[in-house]
């Protein structure tokens, strides 16, 4: 997988560790101070304050009424015999059907610790509570006019300021849009505040981390114009919106407070997030070329989910969630399959995908099954899923960056192979021709001198015929090395064809170019070449020309080529400069 992969994964682990430490530290510091303050205010002389390590919630019994009568009749006791006892501490309600619950205390609850009735997982639920002696219920919900901003969105909290005696009953009327159960407990205010602070701290760190990764993704997309970053950023933004809608953070924005509780919002956001993640997956693993059949199936699933999204903009039907989740499970199965195939083929990015998304996909399967009551919902999923989203987003950002780095390295290698000759290290003919054209245009605009040197190896064909092409190649390599070492760092040196070499000298007049050409000649003819243990004398013939006003690159090369042939006609192993009027031998 290579060193860059290891560096990226180590960075991911370090950042994740920093998030966890920051979440625990920030939440713990705030919660402990609030607990201490609450305990100081509520504990009278001689009463031990709330101890989180030894706390045990009071025992209570639950009973459920399978109908929705007038509240006054329930409170009057007419339906007490119809309540059915339920074991445990969980309450639930069918979608859009109010359900009555009776909570009976099995022991006394003192008022000194400010007891609170708490109901967790309150998402999209409206709850009414009648305490002993109440004629009018207390109403609580995460959204709407009954929102309680004194507590976090982790729980719905009802105060019990008078405490409760053994045998007292509390009546709850629950209206829900999902079927997930909630735990009912009675806890001291200090414990509720502590859990609120822990919840807010962790949610803040996770949502901030996801937001930062999304901003980075969009920033890379704007700077690099790589659409994979846009897909990733869009996926994270939609997941952030989904988390804040379900988690209740949207309630602070008035107009979102109206649409977030709607079940259509959840379906639309989740469906859009899955669609964006499919587009990212197809791009990230290059499925169009590497696994076209899988890409086609994902396209069909995208069409299916797109239809669900359009329908859900107007209304939901009984099986909307089931239909969307079945599509999601199929996407997860395809992701695992194509990632496994990519790993088998040693696609570098597949390792990032599996490490970043495998935990997240496992959490998604657990959540889908719990939503449809295929298996119980585990409490740790409440925090594990958002952490998994943040972790997966960062992992894929690093993976995408690594993929693009590899693509750029491959592109640079291809560009180098196209620009430089593999045997001599000189520029290719196409590259030197393009560079010459740019140099000529620059020199003409700035009216600065420019000269070129054209040379080849004398009797090079004879070397190939007598000693073989391998010796001929080695001759080319050594000649290129010796001559290139005599040039300035910014001079251009290219193999024009066969044994012909073109040198472009910027800011150089003809007389200086001729002097440079003589140095090139001497670097080769001054000492024989040592190849395979034998000394091979080699010489060069060179032609030099200086750019004239208004001259084209082709005309300049034509004059340099004419000077080269003048050197050959005069006996080889010499330099000839081409003046504007005639070809004359400048150096012999």
Coordinates of C-alpha atoms in Angstrom, one line a residue:
X1 CA 0.0 0.0 0.0
X2 CA 3.0 2.3 0.2
X3 CA 4.3 4.9 2.5
X4 CA 1.8 7.7 1.6
X5 CA -1.0 5.3 2.6
X6 CA 0.6 4.7 6.0
X7 CA 1.2 8.4 6.6
X8 CA -2.4 9.2 5.7
X9 CA -3.8 6.5 8.0
X10 CA -1.6 7.6 10.8
X11 CA -2.8 11.2 10.4
X12 CA -6.4 10.0 10.4
X13 CA -5.9 8.1 13.7
X14 CA -4.2 11.1 15.3
X15 CA -7.0 13.5 14.3
X16 CA -9.6 11.1 15.5
X17 CA -7.8 10.8 18.9
X18 CA -7.7 14.6 19.1
X19 CA -11.5 14.7 18.5
X20 CA -12.2 12.2 21.2
X21 CA -10.0 13.9 23.8
X22 CA -11.5 17.3 22.9
X23 CA -15.0 16.0 23.2
X24 CA -14.4 14.3 26.6
X25 CA -12.4 17.2 28.0
X26 CA -14.7 20.0 26.9
X27 CA -17.9 18.2 27.9
X28 CA -16.5 17.0 31.2
X29 CA -15.2 20.4 32.3
X30 CA -18.5 22.1 31.6
X31 CA -20.6 19.3 33.1
X32 CA -18.6 19.0 36.3
X33 CA -18.9 22.8 36.9
X34 CA -22.7 22.7 36.3
X35 CA -23.1 19.6 38.5
X36 CA -21.2 21.3 41.3
X37 CA -23.2 24.5 41.0
X38 CA -26.5 22.6 40.9
X39 CA -25.5 20.6 44.0
X40 CA -24.5 23.7 45.9
X41 CA -27.8 25.3 45.1
X42 CA -30.2 22.4 45.8
X43 CA -28.6 20.5 48.7
X44 CA -29.7 21.6 52.1
X45 CA -27.6 21.3 55.3
X46 CA -26.9 17.7 56.2
X47 CA -28.0 16.2 52.8
X48 CA -25.4 14.4 50.8
X49 CA -25.2 15.8 47.2
X50 CA -25.8 13.7 44.2
X51 CA -23.0 11.2 43.6
X52 CA -22.8 10.1 39.9
X53 CA -20.7 7.0 40.7
X54 CA -23.2 5.5 43.2
X55 CA -26.5 6.7 41.8
X56 CA -29.3 4.2 41.3
X57 CA -32.6 5.4 39.6
X58 CA -35.7 4.8 41.6
X59 CA -37.8 1.7 40.8
X60 CA -41.0 2.3 38.7
X61 CA -43.6 0.2 36.9
X62 CA -45.0 0.9 33.5
X63 CA -48.5 0.1 32.1
X64 CA -49.9 0.8 28.7
X65 CA -53.5 1.7 27.6
X66 CA -54.4 0.6 24.1
X67 CA -56.9 3.4 23.3
X68 CA -57.0 7.2 23.4
X69 CA -59.9 8.3 25.7
X70 CA -60.6 11.8 27.0
X71 CA -57.8 12.8 29.4
X72 CA -60.3 13.7 32.2
X73 CA -61.6 10.2 32.3
X74 CA -58.1 8.7 32.4
X75 CA -57.2 11.0 35.3
X76 CA -60.4 10.1 37.1
X77 CA -59.4 6.5 37.2
X78 CA -62.0 5.1 34.8
X79 CA -59.4 3.2 32.8
X80 CA -57.0 2.1 35.5
X81 CA -58.1 -1.5 35.1
X82 CA -57.5 -1.4 31.4
X83 CA -53.8 -0.5 31.6
X84 CA -51.7 -3.5 30.8
X85 CA -48.4 -3.9 32.7
X86 CA -45.2 -3.8 30.7
X87 CA -41.8 -5.0 31.9
X88 CA -38.8 -2.8 31.8
X89 CA -38.5 0.9 31.4
X90 CA -39.2 1.4 27.7
X91 CA -42.2 3.1 26.1
X92 CA -43.2 3.3 22.5
X93 CA -46.1 4.3 20.2
X94 CA -47.3 3.4 16.8
X95 CA -46.8 6.0 14.1
X96 CA -49.3 8.8 14.4
X97 CA -51.4 7.0 17.0
X98 CA -51.5 8.5 20.5
X99 CA -50.8 6.0 23.3
X100 CA -51.3 6.4 27.1
X101 CA -48.7 5.2 29.6
X102 CA -48.9 5.1 33.4
X103 CA -45.7 5.4 35.4
X104 CA -46.1 4.2 39.0
X105 CA -43.4 4.7 41.6
X106 CA -42.3 1.8 43.7
X107 CA -40.4 3.9 46.2
X108 CA -40.3 7.4 47.4
X109 CA -38.5 10.2 45.4
X110 CA -37.3 13.1 47.5
X111 CA -37.7 16.6 46.2
X112 CA -34.3 17.7 47.6
X113 CA -32.4 16.5 44.4
X114 CA -34.8 18.2 42.0
X115 CA -36.0 15.0 40.4
X116 CA -36.8 15.0 36.7
X117 CA -38.7 12.5 34.5
X118 CA -36.5 11.9 31.5
X119 CA -37.5 10.2 28.2
X120 CA -34.5 9.6 25.8
X121 CA -34.6 9.3 22.0
X122 CA -37.3 12.0 21.8
X123 CA -37.0 12.5 18.0
X124 CA -40.2 13.5 16.3
X125 CA -42.3 12.8 19.4
X126 CA -44.8 14.9 21.3
X127 CA -45.4 14.0 24.9
X128 CA -47.9 15.2 27.5
X129 CA -47.4 14.6 31.2
X130 CA -49.9 14.7 34.1
X131 CA -48.3 14.8 37.5
X132 CA -50.3 14.0 40.6
X133 CA -52.8 16.8 41.1
X134 CA -52.3 18.3 37.6
X135 CA -55.4 19.3 35.6
X136 CA -53.4 20.7 32.7
X137 CA -50.6 18.6 31.3
X138 CA -47.0 19.7 30.7
X139 CA -46.2 19.4 27.0
X140 CA -42.7 18.7 25.6
X141 CA -41.2 18.1 22.2
X142 CA -38.0 18.7 20.4
X143 CA -39.7 20.9 17.7
X144 CA -42.6 23.2 17.8
X145 CA -44.1 25.5 20.4
X146 CA -43.5 23.0 23.2
X147 CA -39.7 23.0 22.8
X148 CA -37.8 23.1 26.0
X149 CA -34.5 25.1 25.5
X150 CA -33.4 24.5 29.1
X151 CA -32.1 21.1 28.1
X152 CA -30.3 19.4 25.3
X153 CA -32.0 17.4 22.6
X154 CA -30.9 14.1 24.0
X155 CA -33.9 13.8 26.3
X156 CA -37.3 15.2 27.0
X157 CA -37.3 16.4 30.6
X158 CA -40.2 17.0 32.9
X159 CA -39.6 18.6 36.3
X160 CA -41.0 16.9 39.4
X161 CA -40.4 19.7 42.0
X162 CA -42.6 18.3 44.7
X163 CA -41.0 14.8 44.6
X164 CA -43.1 11.7 44.6
X165 CA -44.3 9.1 47.1
X166 CA -44.4 5.4 46.7
X167 CA -47.6 4.4 44.7
X168 CA -47.9 7.8 43.0
X169 CA -48.7 7.6 39.3
X170 CA -47.7 9.8 36.3
X171 CA -49.7 9.7 33.1
X172 CA -48.0 10.1 29.7
X173 CA -49.7 10.6 26.4
X174 CA -47.2 9.9 23.6
X175 CA -47.6 10.8 19.9
X176 CA -44.7 9.6 17.7
X177 CA -43.8 9.4 14.0
X178 CA -41.5 6.4 14.5
X179 CA -41.7 3.1 16.4
X180 CA -38.3 3.2 18.2
X181 CA -38.6 2.8 22.0
X182 CA -37.5 5.3 24.6
X183 CA -36.3 4.7 28.2
X184 CA -38.3 6.4 31.0
X185 CA -36.3 7.2 34.1
X186 CA -36.4 9.6 37.1
X187 CA -33.1 11.3 37.7
X188 CA -31.7 14.2 39.7
X189 CA -31.3 17.5 38.0
X190 CA -27.5 17.3 38.4
X191 CA -27.3 14.0 36.5
X192 CA -29.6 15.4 33.7
X193 CA -27.3 18.4 33.4
X194 CA -24.2 16.3 33.3
X195 CA -25.6 14.1 30.6
X196 CA -26.8 17.2 28.7
X197 CA -23.2 18.7 28.7
X198 CA -21.7 15.4 27.6
X199 CA -24.2 15.1 24.8
X200 CA -23.7 18.7 23.6
X201 CA -19.9 18.4 23.8
X202 CA -19.7 15.2 21.8
X203 CA -22.3 16.4 19.2
X204 CA -20.5 19.7 18.8
X205 CA -17.1 18.1 18.2
X206 CA -18.5 15.6 15.7
X207 CA -20.6 18.1 13.7
X208 CA -17.7 20.6 13.7
X209 CA -15.4 17.9 12.4
X210 CA -17.8 16.9 9.7
X211 CA -18.2 20.6 8.8
X212 CA -14.5 21.2 8.6
X213 CA -14.0 18.1 6.4
X214 CA -16.9 19.3 4.1
X215 CA -15.4 22.8 3.8
X216 CA -12.0 21.3 3.0
X217 CA -13.6 19.0 0.4
X218 CA -15.3 22.0 -1.3
X219 CA -12.2 24.1 -1.1
X220 CA -10.1 21.3 -2.8
X221 CA -12.9 21.0 -5.4
X222 CA -12.8 24.8 -6.1
X223 CA -9.0 24.8 -6.3
X224 CA -8.3 21.6 -8.1
X225 CA -11.6 21.2 -10.1
X226 CA -11.8 17.5 -9.1
X227 CA -15.4 16.5 -8.9
X228 CA -14.7 13.8 -6.4
X229 CA -14.2 16.4 -3.7
X230 CA -17.6 18.0 -4.6
X231 CA -19.3 14.6 -4.2
X232 CA -17.7 14.0 -0.9
X233 CA -18.5 17.6 0.4
X234 CA -22.1 17.2 -0.7
X235 CA -22.4 13.9 1.0
X236 CA -21.1 15.3 4.3
X237 CA -23.3 18.4 4.1
X238 CA -26.4 16.2 3.6
X239 CA -25.4 14.0 6.5
X240 CA -24.9 17.0 8.7
X241 CA -28.4 18.2 7.8
X242 CA -29.8 14.8 8.5
X243 CA -28.1 14.5 11.9
X244 CA -29.2 18.0 13.0
X245 CA -32.7 17.4 11.8
X246 CA -33.0 14.1 13.7
X247 CA -31.0 15.2 16.7
X248 CA -33.0 18.4 17.1
X249 CA -30.2 21.0 16.6
X250 CA -32.3 22.6 13.7
X251 CA -34.8 23.8 16.3
X252 CA -32.8 27.0 16.9
X253 CA -33.6 28.2 13.3
X254 CA -37.3 29.2 13.1
X255 CA -38.1 28.2 9.6
X256 CA -36.2 24.9 9.9
X257 CA -38.2 24.3 13.1
X258 CA -41.2 24.0 11.0
X259 CA -40.0 21.5 8.4
X260 CA -37.5 19.4 10.4
X261 CA -40.2 17.3 12.3
X262 CA -41.8 16.4 9.0
X263 CA -41.0 12.7 8.2
X264 CA -40.5 13.8 4.5
X265 CA -37.5 15.8 5.6
X266 CA -35.8 12.8 7.0
X267 CA -36.5 10.7 3.8
X268 CA -35.4 13.4 1.4
X269 CA -32.2 14.2 3.2
X270 CA -31.2 10.6 3.7
X271 CA -32.0 9.7 0.1
X272 CA -30.1 12.7 -1.2
X273 CA -27.1 11.7 0.9
X274 CA -27.1 8.1 -0.4
X275 CA -27.3 9.4 -4.0
X276 CA -24.3 11.7 -3.4
X277 CA -22.4 8.9 -1.8
X278 CA -23.1 6.6 -4.8
X279 CA -21.7 9.3 -7.2
X280 CA -18.6 9.6 -5.0
X281 CA -18.1 5.8 -4.9
X282 CA -18.3 5.5 -8.7
X283 CA -15.8 8.3 -9.1
X284 CA -13.5 7.2 -6.3
X285 CA -13.1 3.6 -7.4
X286 CA -13.3 4.4 -11.1
X287 CA -16.2 1.9 -11.5
X288 CA -17.1 3.1 -15.0
X289 CA -13.9 1.5 -16.3
X290 CA -12.9 -1.0 -13.6
X291 CA -16.3 -2.6 -12.8
X292 CA -18.8 -1.3 -15.4
X293 CA -21.6 -3.8 -14.5
X294 CA -21.5 -2.7 -10.8
X295 CA -21.6 0.9 -12.0
X296 CA -24.7 0.1 -14.1
X297 CA -26.5 -1.5 -11.1
X298 CA -25.6 1.6 -9.0
X299 CA -27.1 3.8 -11.7
X300 CA -30.3 1.8 -11.5
X301 CA -30.4 2.2 -7.8
X302 CA -29.8 5.9 -8.2
X303 CA -32.8 6.1 -10.5
X304 CA -34.9 4.2 -7.9
X305 CA -33.8 6.4 -5.1
X306 CA -34.3 9.5 -7.2
X307 CA -37.9 8.5 -7.8
X308 CA -38.4 8.1 -4.0
X309 CA -36.8 11.5 -3.4
X310 CA -39.2 13.2 -5.9
X311 CA -42.3 11.5 -4.5
X312 CA -41.2 12.3 -0.9
X313 CA -41.1 16.0 -1.7
X314 CA -44.9 16.0 -1.8
X315 CA -46.0 13.1 0.4
X316 CA -44.8 9.9 2.1
X317 CA -46.5 6.5 1.9
X318 CA -46.6 3.6 4.3
X319 CA -43.5 1.9 2.9
X320 CA -41.4 4.9 2.0
X321 CA -38.8 4.2 4.7
X322 CA -38.7 0.4 4.0
X323 CA -38.3 1.0 0.3
X324 CA -35.5 3.5 0.8
X325 CA -33.7 1.4 3.4
X326 CA -33.8 -1.7 1.2
X327 CA -32.2 0.3 -1.6
X328 CA -29.6 1.5 1.0
X329 CA -28.8 -2.1 2.0
X330 CA -28.3 -3.1 -1.6
X331 CA -25.9 -0.1 -2.0
X332 CA -24.0 -1.3 1.0
X333 CA -23.7 -4.8 -0.3
X334 CA -22.5 -3.5 -3.7
X335 CA -20.0 -1.2 -1.9
X336 CA -18.5 -4.1 0.0
X337 CA -18.4 -6.2 -3.2
X338 CA -16.7 -3.7 -5.4
X339 CA -14.3 -2.6 -2.6
X340 CA -13.3 -6.3 -2.1
X341 CA -12.7 -6.7 -5.9
X342 CA -10.7 -3.4 -5.9
X343 CA -8.6 -4.7 -3.0
X344 CA -8.0 -8.0 -4.9
X345 CA -6.8 -5.9 -7.8
X346 CA -4.6 -3.9 -5.5
X347 CA -6.4 -0.6 -6.1
X348 CA -4.8 1.7 -3.6
X349 CA -8.0 3.8 -2.9
X350 CA -10.0 0.6 -2.0
X351 CA -8.0 0.3 1.2
X352 CA -9.1 3.8 2.2
X353 CA -12.7 3.0 1.3
X354 CA -12.9 -0.1 3.4
X355 CA -11.1 1.3 6.4
X356 CA -13.2 4.5 6.4
X357 CA -16.6 3.1 5.4
X358 CA -16.6 -0.5 6.8
X359 CA -17.4 0.7 10.4
X360 CA -20.0 3.2 9.1
X361 CA -21.7 0.6 6.9
X362 CA -21.9 -1.8 9.9
X363 CA -23.6 1.0 11.9
X364 CA -26.0 1.8 9.1
X365 CA -27.1 -1.9 8.9
X366 CA -27.6 -1.9 12.7
X367 CA -29.7 1.3 12.5
X368 CA -31.8 0.1 9.6
X369 CA -32.6 -3.2 11.3
X370 CA -33.4 -1.4 14.6
X371 CA -35.7 1.1 12.8
X372 CA -37.7 -1.8 11.3
X373 CA -37.5 -3.8 14.6
X374 CA -35.6 -6.6 13.0
X375 CA -33.3 -6.5 16.1
X376 CA -33.0 -4.3 19.2
X377 CA -31.6 -0.8 19.0
X378 CA -28.4 -0.4 21.0
X379 CA -28.0 2.8 23.0
X380 CA -24.4 3.3 21.9
X381 CA -25.6 3.7 18.3
X382 CA -26.8 7.2 19.2
X383 CA -23.2 8.4 19.4
X384 CA -21.4 5.8 17.4
X385 CA -23.1 6.7 14.1
X386 CA -22.2 10.4 14.1
X387 CA -18.6 9.6 15.1
X388 CA -18.5 7.0 12.3
X389 CA -19.7 9.6 9.8
X390 CA -17.0 12.1 10.9
X391 CA -14.3 9.3 10.9
X392 CA -15.5 8.1 7.5
X393 CA -15.5 11.6 5.9
X394 CA -12.0 12.3 7.0
X395 CA -10.8 8.9 5.9
X396 CA -12.3 9.4 2.4
X397 CA -10.9 12.9 2.2
X398 CA -7.4 11.5 2.9
X399 CA -8.0 8.6 0.5
X400 CA -9.2 11.0 -2.3
X401 CA -6.2 13.2 -1.7
X402 CA -3.9 10.1 -1.9
X403 CA -5.7 9.0 -5.1
X404 CA -5.2 12.4 -6.7
X405 CA -1.6 12.5 -5.7
X406 CA -1.1 9.1 -7.3
X407 CA -2.9 10.3 -10.5
X408 CA -0.7 13.4 -10.6
X409 CA 2.4 11.3 -10.1
X410 CA 1.4 9.1 -12.9
X411 CA 0.6 12.1 -15.1
X412 CA 3.9 13.7 -14.2
X413 CA 5.7 10.5 -15.1
X414 CA 3.8 10.3 -18.4
X415 CA 4.6 14.0 -19.1
X416 CA 8.2 13.3 -18.4
X417 CA 8.3 10.3 -20.7
X418 CA 6.7 12.5 -23.4
X419 CA 9.0 15.4 -22.7
X420 CA 12.4 13.7 -22.2
X421 CA 14.2 11.1 -24.2
X422 CA 14.7 8.0 -22.1
X423 CA 18.1 7.2 -23.5
X424 CA 19.9 10.5 -23.4
X425 CA 17.8 12.5 -20.9
X426 CA 17.4 15.3 -23.5
X427 CA 14.1 16.8 -24.4
X428 CA 12.1 15.0 -27.1
X429 CA 11.7 16.6 -30.5
X430 CA 8.1 17.7 -29.8
X431 CA 9.1 19.2 -26.5
X432 CA 12.2 21.1 -27.8
X433 CA 10.3 22.3 -30.8
X434 CA 7.5 23.7 -28.5
X435 CA 10.1 25.3 -26.2
X436 CA 11.9 26.8 -29.1
X437 CA 8.7 28.4 -30.4
X438 CA 8.0 29.9 -27.0
X439 CA 11.6 31.2 -26.7
X440 CA 11.4 32.8 -30.2
X441 CA 8.1 34.5 -29.4
X442 CA 9.6 35.8 -26.1
X443 CA 12.8 37.0 -27.7
X444 CA 10.9 38.8 -30.5
X445 CA 8.6 40.6 -28.0
X446 CA 11.4 41.7 -25.8
X447 CA 13.9 42.2 -28.6
X448 CA 16.5 40.2 -26.8
X449 CA 19.1 38.0 -28.6
X450 CA 18.6 34.2 -29.1
X451 CA 20.8 31.7 -30.8
X452 CA 20.6 28.0 -31.5
X453 CA 23.2 25.3 -31.9
X454 CA 22.5 22.3 -34.2
X455 CA 25.0 19.4 -34.0
X456 CA 25.3 15.7 -34.8
X457 CA 27.9 12.9 -34.3
X458 CA 30.4 12.5 -37.2
X459 CA 30.1 9.1 -38.9
X460 CA 27.5 7.9 -36.4
X461 CA 26.2 5.3 -38.9
X462 CA 29.7 3.8 -39.1
X463 CA 29.8 3.4 -35.3
X464 CA 26.5 1.5 -35.4
X465 CA 27.6 -0.7 -38.3
X466 CA 31.0 -1.5 -36.9
X467 CA 30.3 -1.8 -33.2
X468 CA 26.5 -2.5 -33.0
X469 CA 23.6 -0.5 -31.9
X470 CA 24.2 -1.0 -28.2
X471 CA 27.6 0.8 -28.6
X472 CA 25.8 3.4 -30.7
X473 CA 23.3 4.0 -28.0
X474 CA 26.0 4.3 -25.3
X475 CA 27.8 6.8 -27.6
X476 CA 24.7 8.9 -27.8
X477 CA 24.2 8.8 -24.0
X478 CA 27.8 9.8 -23.2
X479 CA 27.9 12.6 -25.9
X480 CA 24.6 14.0 -24.5
X481 CA 26.0 13.9 -20.9
X482 CA 29.3 15.6 -21.8
X483 CA 27.7 18.4 -23.9
X484 CA 24.8 19.1 -21.5
X485 CA 27.2 19.6 -18.7
X486 CA 28.8 22.4 -20.6
X487 CA 25.5 24.4 -20.8
X488 CA 23.8 26.8 -18.4
X489 CA 21.0 25.6 -16.2
X490 CA 18.4 27.4 -18.2
X491 CA 19.7 26.5 -21.7
X492 CA 17.4 24.1 -23.6
X493 CA 18.9 20.8 -24.8
X494 CA 16.8 18.4 -27.0
X495 CA 17.3 15.3 -29.2
X496 CA 15.9 16.4 -32.6
X497 CA 16.2 13.0 -34.3
X498 CA 18.6 10.2 -34.4
X499 CA 22.0 11.6 -33.4
X500 CA 20.9 15.2 -34.1
X501 CA 20.8 17.5 -31.1
X502 CA 19.3 21.1 -30.8
X503 CA 20.5 23.6 -28.2
X504 CA 18.6 26.8 -27.6
X505 CA 20.6 29.6 -26.0
X506 CA 18.5 32.5 -24.6
X507 CA 20.1 36.0 -24.3
X508 CA 23.0 34.9 -26.5
X509 CA 24.5 36.6 -29.5
X510 CA 26.0 34.7 -32.4
X511 CA 29.7 35.2 -31.4
X512 CA 28.9 33.9 -27.8
X513 CA 26.9 31.0 -29.2
X514 CA 29.8 30.0 -31.4
X515 CA 32.1 30.0 -28.4
X516 CA 29.6 27.8 -26.5
X517 CA 29.4 25.5 -29.6
X518 CA 33.2 25.2 -29.6
X519 CA 33.1 24.2 -25.9
X520 CA 30.6 21.5 -26.8
X521 CA 32.8 20.2 -29.6
X522 CA 35.9 20.1 -27.3
X523 CA 34.0 18.2 -24.6
X524 CA 33.6 15.3 -27.0
X525 CA 36.6 15.4 -29.3
X526 CA 39.0 16.3 -26.5
X527 CA 39.1 12.7 -25.1
X528 CA 37.8 9.4 -26.6
X529 CA 34.8 7.6 -25.2
X530 CA 35.4 4.6 -23.0
X531 CA 32.8 1.9 -24.0
X532 CA 33.1 -1.8 -23.1
X533 CA 36.8 -1.4 -22.2
X534 CA 37.8 0.2 -25.4
X535 CA 38.4 3.8 -26.4
X536 CA 36.3 5.2 -29.2
X537 CA 37.3 8.6 -30.7
X538 CA 34.2 10.6 -31.5
X539 CA 33.8 14.2 -33.0
X540 CA 30.9 16.6 -33.6
X541 CA 29.9 18.9 -36.4
X542 CA 28.0 22.0 -35.3
X543 CA 26.0 24.8 -36.9
X544 CA 25.1 28.0 -35.1
X545 CA 22.5 30.7 -36.0
X546 CA 21.2 33.8 -34.3
X547 CA 17.6 34.8 -34.4
X548 CA 16.8 37.7 -36.9
X549 CA 14.0 40.3 -36.3
X550 CA 10.7 38.9 -37.5
X551 CA 12.2 35.4 -38.2
X552 CA 10.2 32.3 -37.5
X553 CA 11.5 29.2 -35.6
X554 CA 11.4 27.2 -38.8
X555 CA 13.6 29.8 -40.6
X556 CA 16.0 29.9 -37.7
X557 CA 16.4 26.1 -37.7
X558 CA 16.9 26.1 -41.5
X559 CA 19.8 28.5 -41.2
X560 CA 21.3 26.5 -38.3
X561 CA 20.9 23.3 -40.3
X562 CA 22.6 24.9 -43.3
X563 CA 25.6 25.9 -41.0
X564 CA 25.7 22.3 -39.8
X565 CA 26.0 20.9 -43.3
X566 CA 28.7 23.6 -44.0
X567 CA 30.7 22.1 -41.2
X568 CA 30.3 18.6 -42.6
X569 CA 31.3 19.8 -46.1
X570 CA 34.4 21.5 -44.7
X571 CA 35.7 18.2 -43.2
X572 CA 33.6 17.7 -40.0
X573 CA 34.8 18.2 -36.3
X574 CA 34.2 21.9 -36.5
X575 CA 31.8 24.8 -35.8
X576 CA 30.1 27.0 -38.4
X577 CA 28.1 30.1 -37.7
X578 CA 25.4 31.4 -40.1
X579 CA 25.6 35.1 -40.6
X580 CA 22.6 37.1 -42.1
X581 CA 24.3 37.4 -45.5
X582 CA 26.2 34.2 -46.1
X583 CA 27.3 31.0 -44.5
X584 CA 30.9 31.3 -43.3
X585 CA 33.1 29.2 -41.1
X586 CA 33.7 31.0 -37.9
X587 CA 35.7 28.4 -35.9
X588 CA 37.7 25.4 -37.1

